[in-house]
Coordinates of C-alpha atoms in Angstrom, one line a residue:
X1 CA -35.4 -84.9 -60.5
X2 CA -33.8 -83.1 -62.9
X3 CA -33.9 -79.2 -64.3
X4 CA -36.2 -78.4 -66.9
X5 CA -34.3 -78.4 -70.7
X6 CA -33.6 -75.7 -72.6
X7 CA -33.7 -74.8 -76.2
X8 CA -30.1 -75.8 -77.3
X9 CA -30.3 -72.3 -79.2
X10 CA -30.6 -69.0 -77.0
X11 CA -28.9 -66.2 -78.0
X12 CA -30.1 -63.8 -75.2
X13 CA -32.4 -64.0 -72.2
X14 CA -34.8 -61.0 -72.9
X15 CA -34.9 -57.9 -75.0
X16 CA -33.3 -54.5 -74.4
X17 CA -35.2 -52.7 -71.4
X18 CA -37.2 -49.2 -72.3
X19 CA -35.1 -46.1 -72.4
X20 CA -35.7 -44.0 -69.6
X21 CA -37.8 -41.6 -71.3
X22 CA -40.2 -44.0 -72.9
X23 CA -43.9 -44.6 -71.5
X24 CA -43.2 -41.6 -69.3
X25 CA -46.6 -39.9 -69.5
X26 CA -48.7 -43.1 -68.8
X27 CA -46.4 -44.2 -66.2
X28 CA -46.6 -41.0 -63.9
X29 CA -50.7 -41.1 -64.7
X30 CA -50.5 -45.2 -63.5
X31 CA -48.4 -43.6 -60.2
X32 CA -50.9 -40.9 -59.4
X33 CA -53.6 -43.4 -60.2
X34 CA -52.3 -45.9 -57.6
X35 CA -51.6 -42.8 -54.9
X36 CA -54.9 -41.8 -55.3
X37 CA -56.7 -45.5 -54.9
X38 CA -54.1 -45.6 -51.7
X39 CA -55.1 -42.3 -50.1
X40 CA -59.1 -43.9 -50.7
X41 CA -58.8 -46.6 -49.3
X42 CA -57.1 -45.3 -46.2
X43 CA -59.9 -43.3 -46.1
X44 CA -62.2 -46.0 -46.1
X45 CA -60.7 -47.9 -43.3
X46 CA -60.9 -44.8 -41.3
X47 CA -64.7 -44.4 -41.9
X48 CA -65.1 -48.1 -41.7
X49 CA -63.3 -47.9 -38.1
X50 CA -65.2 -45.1 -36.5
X51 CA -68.8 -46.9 -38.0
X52 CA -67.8 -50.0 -36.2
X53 CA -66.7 -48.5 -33.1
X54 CA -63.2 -48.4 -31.7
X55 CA -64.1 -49.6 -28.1
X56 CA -65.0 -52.7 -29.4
X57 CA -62.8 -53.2 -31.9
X58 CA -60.0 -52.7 -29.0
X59 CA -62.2 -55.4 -26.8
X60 CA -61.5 -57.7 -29.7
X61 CA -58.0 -57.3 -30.5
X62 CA -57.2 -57.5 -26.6
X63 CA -58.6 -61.6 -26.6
X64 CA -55.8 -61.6 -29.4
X65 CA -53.4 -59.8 -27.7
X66 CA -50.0 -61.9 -27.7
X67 CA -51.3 -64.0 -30.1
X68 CA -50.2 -62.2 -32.6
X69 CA -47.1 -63.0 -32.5
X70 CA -47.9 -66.6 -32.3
X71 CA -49.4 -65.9 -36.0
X72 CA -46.4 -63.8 -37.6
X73 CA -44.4 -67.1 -36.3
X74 CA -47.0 -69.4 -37.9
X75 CA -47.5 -67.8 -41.2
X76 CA -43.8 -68.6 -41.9
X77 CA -45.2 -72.6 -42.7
X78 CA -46.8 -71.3 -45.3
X79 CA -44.5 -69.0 -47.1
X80 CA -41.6 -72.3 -46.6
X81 CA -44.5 -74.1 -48.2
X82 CA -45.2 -71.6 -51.3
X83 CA -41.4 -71.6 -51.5
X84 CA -40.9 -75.6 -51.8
X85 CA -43.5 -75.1 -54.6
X86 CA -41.5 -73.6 -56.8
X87 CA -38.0 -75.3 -55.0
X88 CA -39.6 -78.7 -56.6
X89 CA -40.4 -76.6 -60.4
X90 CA -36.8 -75.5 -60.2
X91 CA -35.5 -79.1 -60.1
X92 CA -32.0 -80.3 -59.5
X93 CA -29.6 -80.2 -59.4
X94 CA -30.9 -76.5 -57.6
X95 CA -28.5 -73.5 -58.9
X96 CA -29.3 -72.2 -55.5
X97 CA -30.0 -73.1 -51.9
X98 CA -33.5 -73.8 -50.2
X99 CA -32.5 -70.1 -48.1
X100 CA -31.6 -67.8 -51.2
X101 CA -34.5 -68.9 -53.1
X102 CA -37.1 -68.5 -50.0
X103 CA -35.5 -65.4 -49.9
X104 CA -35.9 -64.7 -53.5
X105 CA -39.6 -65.8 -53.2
X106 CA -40.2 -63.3 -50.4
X107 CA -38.8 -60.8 -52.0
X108 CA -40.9 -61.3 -55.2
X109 CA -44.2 -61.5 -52.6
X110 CA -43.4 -58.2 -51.3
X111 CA -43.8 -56.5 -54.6
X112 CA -46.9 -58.8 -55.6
X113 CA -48.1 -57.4 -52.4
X114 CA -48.6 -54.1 -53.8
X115 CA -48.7 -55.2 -58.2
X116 CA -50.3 -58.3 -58.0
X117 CA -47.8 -60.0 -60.8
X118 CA -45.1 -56.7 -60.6
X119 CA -42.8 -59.4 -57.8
X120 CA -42.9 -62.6 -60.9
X121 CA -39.9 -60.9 -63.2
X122 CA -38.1 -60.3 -60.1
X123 CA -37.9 -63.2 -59.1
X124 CA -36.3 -64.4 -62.3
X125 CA -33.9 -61.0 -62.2
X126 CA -32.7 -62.3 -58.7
X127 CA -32.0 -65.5 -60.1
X128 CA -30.5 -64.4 -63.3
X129 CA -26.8 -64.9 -62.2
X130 CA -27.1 -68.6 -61.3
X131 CA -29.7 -69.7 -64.3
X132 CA -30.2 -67.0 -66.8
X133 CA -33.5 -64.8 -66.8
X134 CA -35.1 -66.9 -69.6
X135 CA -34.8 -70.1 -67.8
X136 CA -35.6 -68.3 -64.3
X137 CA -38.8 -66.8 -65.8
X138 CA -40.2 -69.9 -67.3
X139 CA -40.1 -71.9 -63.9
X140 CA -41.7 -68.6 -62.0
X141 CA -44.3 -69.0 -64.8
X142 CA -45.4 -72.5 -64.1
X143 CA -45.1 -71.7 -60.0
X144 CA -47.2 -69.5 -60.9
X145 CA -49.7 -71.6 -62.7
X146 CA -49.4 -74.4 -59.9
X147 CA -50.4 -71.8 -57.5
X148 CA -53.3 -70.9 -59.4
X149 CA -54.6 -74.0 -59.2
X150 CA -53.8 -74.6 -55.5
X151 CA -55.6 -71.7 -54.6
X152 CA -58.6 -72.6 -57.1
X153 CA -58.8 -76.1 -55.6
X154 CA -58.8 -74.4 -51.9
X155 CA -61.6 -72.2 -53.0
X156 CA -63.9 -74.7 -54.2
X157 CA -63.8 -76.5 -50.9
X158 CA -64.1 -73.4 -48.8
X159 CA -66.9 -71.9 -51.0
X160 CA -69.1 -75.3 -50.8
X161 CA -69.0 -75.1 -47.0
X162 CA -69.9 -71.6 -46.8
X163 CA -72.5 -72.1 -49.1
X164 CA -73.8 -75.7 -47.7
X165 CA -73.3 -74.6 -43.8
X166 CA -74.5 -71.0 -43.9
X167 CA -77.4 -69.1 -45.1
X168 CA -76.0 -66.9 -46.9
X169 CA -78.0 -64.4 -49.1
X170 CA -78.3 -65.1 -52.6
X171 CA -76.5 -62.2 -53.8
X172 CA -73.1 -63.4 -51.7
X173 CA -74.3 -67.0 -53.1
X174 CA -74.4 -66.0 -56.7
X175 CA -71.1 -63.6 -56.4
X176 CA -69.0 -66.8 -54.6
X177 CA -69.6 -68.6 -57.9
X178 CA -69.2 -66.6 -59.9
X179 CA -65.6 -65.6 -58.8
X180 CA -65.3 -69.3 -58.6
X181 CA -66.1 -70.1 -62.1
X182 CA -63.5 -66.9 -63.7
X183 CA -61.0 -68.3 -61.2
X184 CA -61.9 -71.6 -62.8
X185 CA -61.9 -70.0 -66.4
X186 CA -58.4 -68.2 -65.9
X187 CA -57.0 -71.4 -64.7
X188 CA -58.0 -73.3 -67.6
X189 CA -57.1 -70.2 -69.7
X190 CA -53.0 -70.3 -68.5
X191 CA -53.3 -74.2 -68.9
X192 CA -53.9 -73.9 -72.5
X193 CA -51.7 -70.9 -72.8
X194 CA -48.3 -72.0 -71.2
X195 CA -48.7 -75.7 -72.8
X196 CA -49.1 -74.0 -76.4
X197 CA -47.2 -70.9 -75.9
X198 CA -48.5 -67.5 -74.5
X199 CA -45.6 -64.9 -74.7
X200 CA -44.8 -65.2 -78.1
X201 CA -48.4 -64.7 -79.3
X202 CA -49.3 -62.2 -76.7
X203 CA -46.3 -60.0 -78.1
X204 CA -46.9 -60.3 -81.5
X205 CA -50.7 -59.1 -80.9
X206 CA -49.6 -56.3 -79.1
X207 CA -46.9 -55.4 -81.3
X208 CA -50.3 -54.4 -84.0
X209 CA -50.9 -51.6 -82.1
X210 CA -48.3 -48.5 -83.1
X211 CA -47.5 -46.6 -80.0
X212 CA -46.4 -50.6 -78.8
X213 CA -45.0 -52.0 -82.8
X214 CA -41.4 -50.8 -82.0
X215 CA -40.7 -51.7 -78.5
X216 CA -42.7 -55.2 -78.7
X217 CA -40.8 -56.2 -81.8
X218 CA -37.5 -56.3 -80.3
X219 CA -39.0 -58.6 -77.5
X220 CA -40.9 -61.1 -80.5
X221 CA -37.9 -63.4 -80.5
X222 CA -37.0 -63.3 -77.0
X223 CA -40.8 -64.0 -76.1
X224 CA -41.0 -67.3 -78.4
X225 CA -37.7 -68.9 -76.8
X226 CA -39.4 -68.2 -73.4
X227 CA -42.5 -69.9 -74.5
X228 CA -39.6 -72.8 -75.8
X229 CA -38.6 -73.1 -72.4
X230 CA -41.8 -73.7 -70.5
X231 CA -43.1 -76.0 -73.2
X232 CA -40.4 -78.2 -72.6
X233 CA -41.0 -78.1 -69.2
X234 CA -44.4 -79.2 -69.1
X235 CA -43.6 -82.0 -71.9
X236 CA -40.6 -83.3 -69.7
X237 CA -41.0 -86.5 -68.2
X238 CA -41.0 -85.7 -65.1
X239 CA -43.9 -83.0 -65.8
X240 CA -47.0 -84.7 -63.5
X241 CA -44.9 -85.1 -60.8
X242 CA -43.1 -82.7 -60.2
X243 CA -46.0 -80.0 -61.1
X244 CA -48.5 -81.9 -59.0
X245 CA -46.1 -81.9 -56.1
X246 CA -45.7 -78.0 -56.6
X247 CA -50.0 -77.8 -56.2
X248 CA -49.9 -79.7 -52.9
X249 CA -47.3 -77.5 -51.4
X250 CA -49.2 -74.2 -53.0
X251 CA -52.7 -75.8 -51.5
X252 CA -50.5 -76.4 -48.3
X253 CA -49.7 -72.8 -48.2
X254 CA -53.0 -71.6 -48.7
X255 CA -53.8 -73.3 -45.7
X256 CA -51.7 -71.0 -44.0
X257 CA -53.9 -68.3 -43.7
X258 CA -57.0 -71.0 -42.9
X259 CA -55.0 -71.7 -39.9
X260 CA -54.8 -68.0 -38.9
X261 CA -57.9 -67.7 -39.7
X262 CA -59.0 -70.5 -36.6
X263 CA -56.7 -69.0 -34.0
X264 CA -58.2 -65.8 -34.2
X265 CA -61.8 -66.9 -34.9
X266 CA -61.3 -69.4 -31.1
X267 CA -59.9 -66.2 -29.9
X268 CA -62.4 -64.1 -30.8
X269 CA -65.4 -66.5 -30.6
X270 CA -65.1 -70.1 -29.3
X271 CA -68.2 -71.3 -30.4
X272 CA -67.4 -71.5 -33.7
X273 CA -64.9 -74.2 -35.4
X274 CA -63.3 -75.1 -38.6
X275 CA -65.9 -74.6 -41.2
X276 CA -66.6 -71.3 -40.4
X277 CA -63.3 -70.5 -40.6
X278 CA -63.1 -72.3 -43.6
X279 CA -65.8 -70.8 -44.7
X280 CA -64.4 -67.2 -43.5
X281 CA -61.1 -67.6 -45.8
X282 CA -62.4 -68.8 -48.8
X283 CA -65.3 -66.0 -49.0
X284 CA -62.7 -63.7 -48.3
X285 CA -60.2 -64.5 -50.2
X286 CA -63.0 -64.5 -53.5
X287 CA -63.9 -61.3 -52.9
X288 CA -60.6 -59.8 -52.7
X289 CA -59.4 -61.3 -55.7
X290 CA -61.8 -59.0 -57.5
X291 CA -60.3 -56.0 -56.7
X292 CA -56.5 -56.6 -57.0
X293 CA -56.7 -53.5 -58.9
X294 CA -56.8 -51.5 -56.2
X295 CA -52.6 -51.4 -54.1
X296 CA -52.7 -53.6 -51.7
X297 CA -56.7 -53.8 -52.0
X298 CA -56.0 -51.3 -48.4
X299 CA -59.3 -50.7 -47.5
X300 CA -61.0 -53.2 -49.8
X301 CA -59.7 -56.0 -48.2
X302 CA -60.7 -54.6 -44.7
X303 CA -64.0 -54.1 -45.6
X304 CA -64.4 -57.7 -47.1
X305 CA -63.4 -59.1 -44.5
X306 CA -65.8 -57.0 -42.2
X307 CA -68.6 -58.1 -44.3
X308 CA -67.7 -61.9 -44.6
X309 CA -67.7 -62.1 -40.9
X310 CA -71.3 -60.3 -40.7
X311 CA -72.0 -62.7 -43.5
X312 CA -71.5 -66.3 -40.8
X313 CA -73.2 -64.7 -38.3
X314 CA -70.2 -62.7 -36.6
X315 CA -70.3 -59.0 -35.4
X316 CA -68.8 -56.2 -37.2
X317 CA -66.3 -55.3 -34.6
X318 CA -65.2 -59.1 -34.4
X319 CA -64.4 -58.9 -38.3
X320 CA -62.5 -55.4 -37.9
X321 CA -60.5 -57.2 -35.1
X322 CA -59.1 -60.1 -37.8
X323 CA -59.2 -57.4 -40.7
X324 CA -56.5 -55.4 -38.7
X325 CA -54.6 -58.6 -37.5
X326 CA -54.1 -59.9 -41.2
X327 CA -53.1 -56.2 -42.3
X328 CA -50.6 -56.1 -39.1
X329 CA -49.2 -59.8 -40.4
X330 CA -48.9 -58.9 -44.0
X331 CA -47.4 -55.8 -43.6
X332 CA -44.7 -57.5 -40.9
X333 CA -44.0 -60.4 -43.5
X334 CA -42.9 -57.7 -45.8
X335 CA -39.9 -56.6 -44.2
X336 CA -37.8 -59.5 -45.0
X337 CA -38.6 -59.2 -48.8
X338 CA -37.8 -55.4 -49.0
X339 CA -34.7 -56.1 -46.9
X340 CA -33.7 -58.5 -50.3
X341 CA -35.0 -56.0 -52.5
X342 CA -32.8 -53.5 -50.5
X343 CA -30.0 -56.2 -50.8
X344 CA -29.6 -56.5 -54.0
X345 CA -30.4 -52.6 -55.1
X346 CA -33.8 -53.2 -56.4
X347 CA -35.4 -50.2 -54.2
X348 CA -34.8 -46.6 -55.1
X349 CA -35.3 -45.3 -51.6
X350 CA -35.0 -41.6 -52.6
X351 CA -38.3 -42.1 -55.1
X352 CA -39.8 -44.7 -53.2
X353 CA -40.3 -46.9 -56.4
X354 CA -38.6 -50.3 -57.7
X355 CA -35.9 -50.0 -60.3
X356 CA -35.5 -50.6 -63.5
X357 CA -34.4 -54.2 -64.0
X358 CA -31.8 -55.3 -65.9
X359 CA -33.2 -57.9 -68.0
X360 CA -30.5 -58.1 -71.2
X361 CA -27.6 -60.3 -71.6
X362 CA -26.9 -63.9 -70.6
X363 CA -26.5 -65.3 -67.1
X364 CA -23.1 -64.9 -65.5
X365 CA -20.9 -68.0 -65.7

């Protein structure tokens, strides 16, 4: 398996970053935004603890009990699995080990935790010195794009058991695919896009609009070669393989959680098996990927995940139980990212914030 090609010509990796002063305003107005959508939906998992009750809540988190554990332990499959994902889009020979790109990947998740795509550019910023940024970002592109369709494929099976096993009202029925055909829609959409070229395009439509014109066409150039360098990648050779290699891996990760998601549901409830944990994820995981606007979708995600368990027949205080043991899990498997992030100077502790990356210049040699 070899690396993806590069353009023979590359002058530089990316454009000039943004001068400290620029997009100020909107910036602190995005931050207060975000504080304010935190400080909700903390809010909301308070109210939605005291309706449920927290005697039974506790009842239910005490079957779990040492468990959890068991399920931080677990979870680590999954994130090896993501990892080898990208560890086969990479290729060889590998400009880094199996260990500093897991922990690269880990420490991109932890920022995807709270942006959604905010942890994708740094991943390529961490492995800037070894492979250059332009080259780094074009394989964290088409992980990307495998994962998408890992996670799309998942769905599908996990939404036609919850939909041919339970009786679900129609409204949940009509919403599950629904998100399933736009998941559907924006996989199809980054197909088309990264095969034809998305950066370059994107840019110079933005670039049309004034406040944007100046900034965006320094990046014009930098944008096309990057769209160069993931072309060639999916017109290598090797292409099918190697990216259908990096789907099973992403569908194997996504399995991750579906195995969580069965210990705690024979924990909590033996009577039920694998579909309606199947069933459990998948619904889930739909609903909360319609509100990755909101950080961390805290308080969102708890109360999905409260609903979808009242949704298989489950009680409310049951679904609290594996709302709060997910949140525990997630929030544990950030500490190794932000310990990277801390690493390698990425984290202004003092503001609380990621810094600025350093994105000009070629790769160290």
């Amino acid at each position: 398996m070899t690396a993806p090609p590069a353009p023979v010509a590359a002058a530089r990796d990316v454009g000039r970053p943004p001068s400290e002063g620029d997009g100020a305003r909107p910036a602190r107005r995005r931050r207060g935004w975000h504080i304010a959508l935190f400080a909700v939906g903390i809010a909301a998992i308070a109210a939605l603890l005291a309706v449920v009750g927290w005697g039974p809540i506790m009842e239910n988190l005490s079957r779990i009990d040492g468990y959890f554990f068991v399920l931080v332990a677990l979870y680590a499959g999954a994130q090896i699995a993501f990892s080898l994902g990208w560890w086969v889009i990479v290729g060889r020979p590998h400009p880094r080990s199996f260990g500093e790109l897991f922990a690269t990947y880990l420490a991109g998740d932890s920022v995807n935790y709270f942006t959604g795509v905010g942890g994708e550019p740094v991943k390529a910023h961490l492995l800037r010195p070894k492979m250059g940024f332009g080259l780094a970002f074009a394989t964290v592109a088409v992980h990307r794009h495998a994962d998408l369709i890992a996670q799309w494929l998942f769905l599908i099976a996990g939404i036609t058991i919850a939909i041919v096993r339970f009786d679900l009202p129609p409204a949940a029925k009509y919403a599950a695919v629904a998100g399933l055909v736009g998941f559907g829609g924006i996989a199809f959409g980054m197909t088309r896009a990264l095969r034809r070229g998305a950066f370059g395009p994107m840019t110079r439509g933005l670039s049309r609009i004034k406040p944007l014109a100046a900034r965006l066409a320094k990046l014009e150039a930098d944008a096309h070669r990057l769209d160069e360098r993931i072309r060639a990648y999916y017109h290598a050779e090797e292409h099918p393989r190697t990216f259908t290699l990096a789907v099973a891996w992403g569908f194997l990760g996504w399995c991750g959680g579906l195995v969580e998601t069965w210990i705690v549901l024979r924990l909590l409830s033996p009577g039920h098996g694998f579909a309606t944990a199947f069933a459990i994820e998948a619904l889930a995981m739909i609903f909360n990927s319609m509100l990755l606007f909101i950080p961390a979708r805290i308080g969102s995600a708890e109360g999905v995940r409260v609903g979808v368990y009242a949704l298989v027949g489950l009680t409310a205080a049951q679904g609290a139980a594996w709302a709060l043991v997910r949140r525990a899990r997630e929030l544990l498997w950030l500490v190794p990212g932000i310990i990277v992030l801390l690493k390698h100077h990425l984290i202004d502790v003092g503001r609380l914030r990621l810094e600025k990356l350093d994105l000009s210049g070629e790769a160290s040699r």
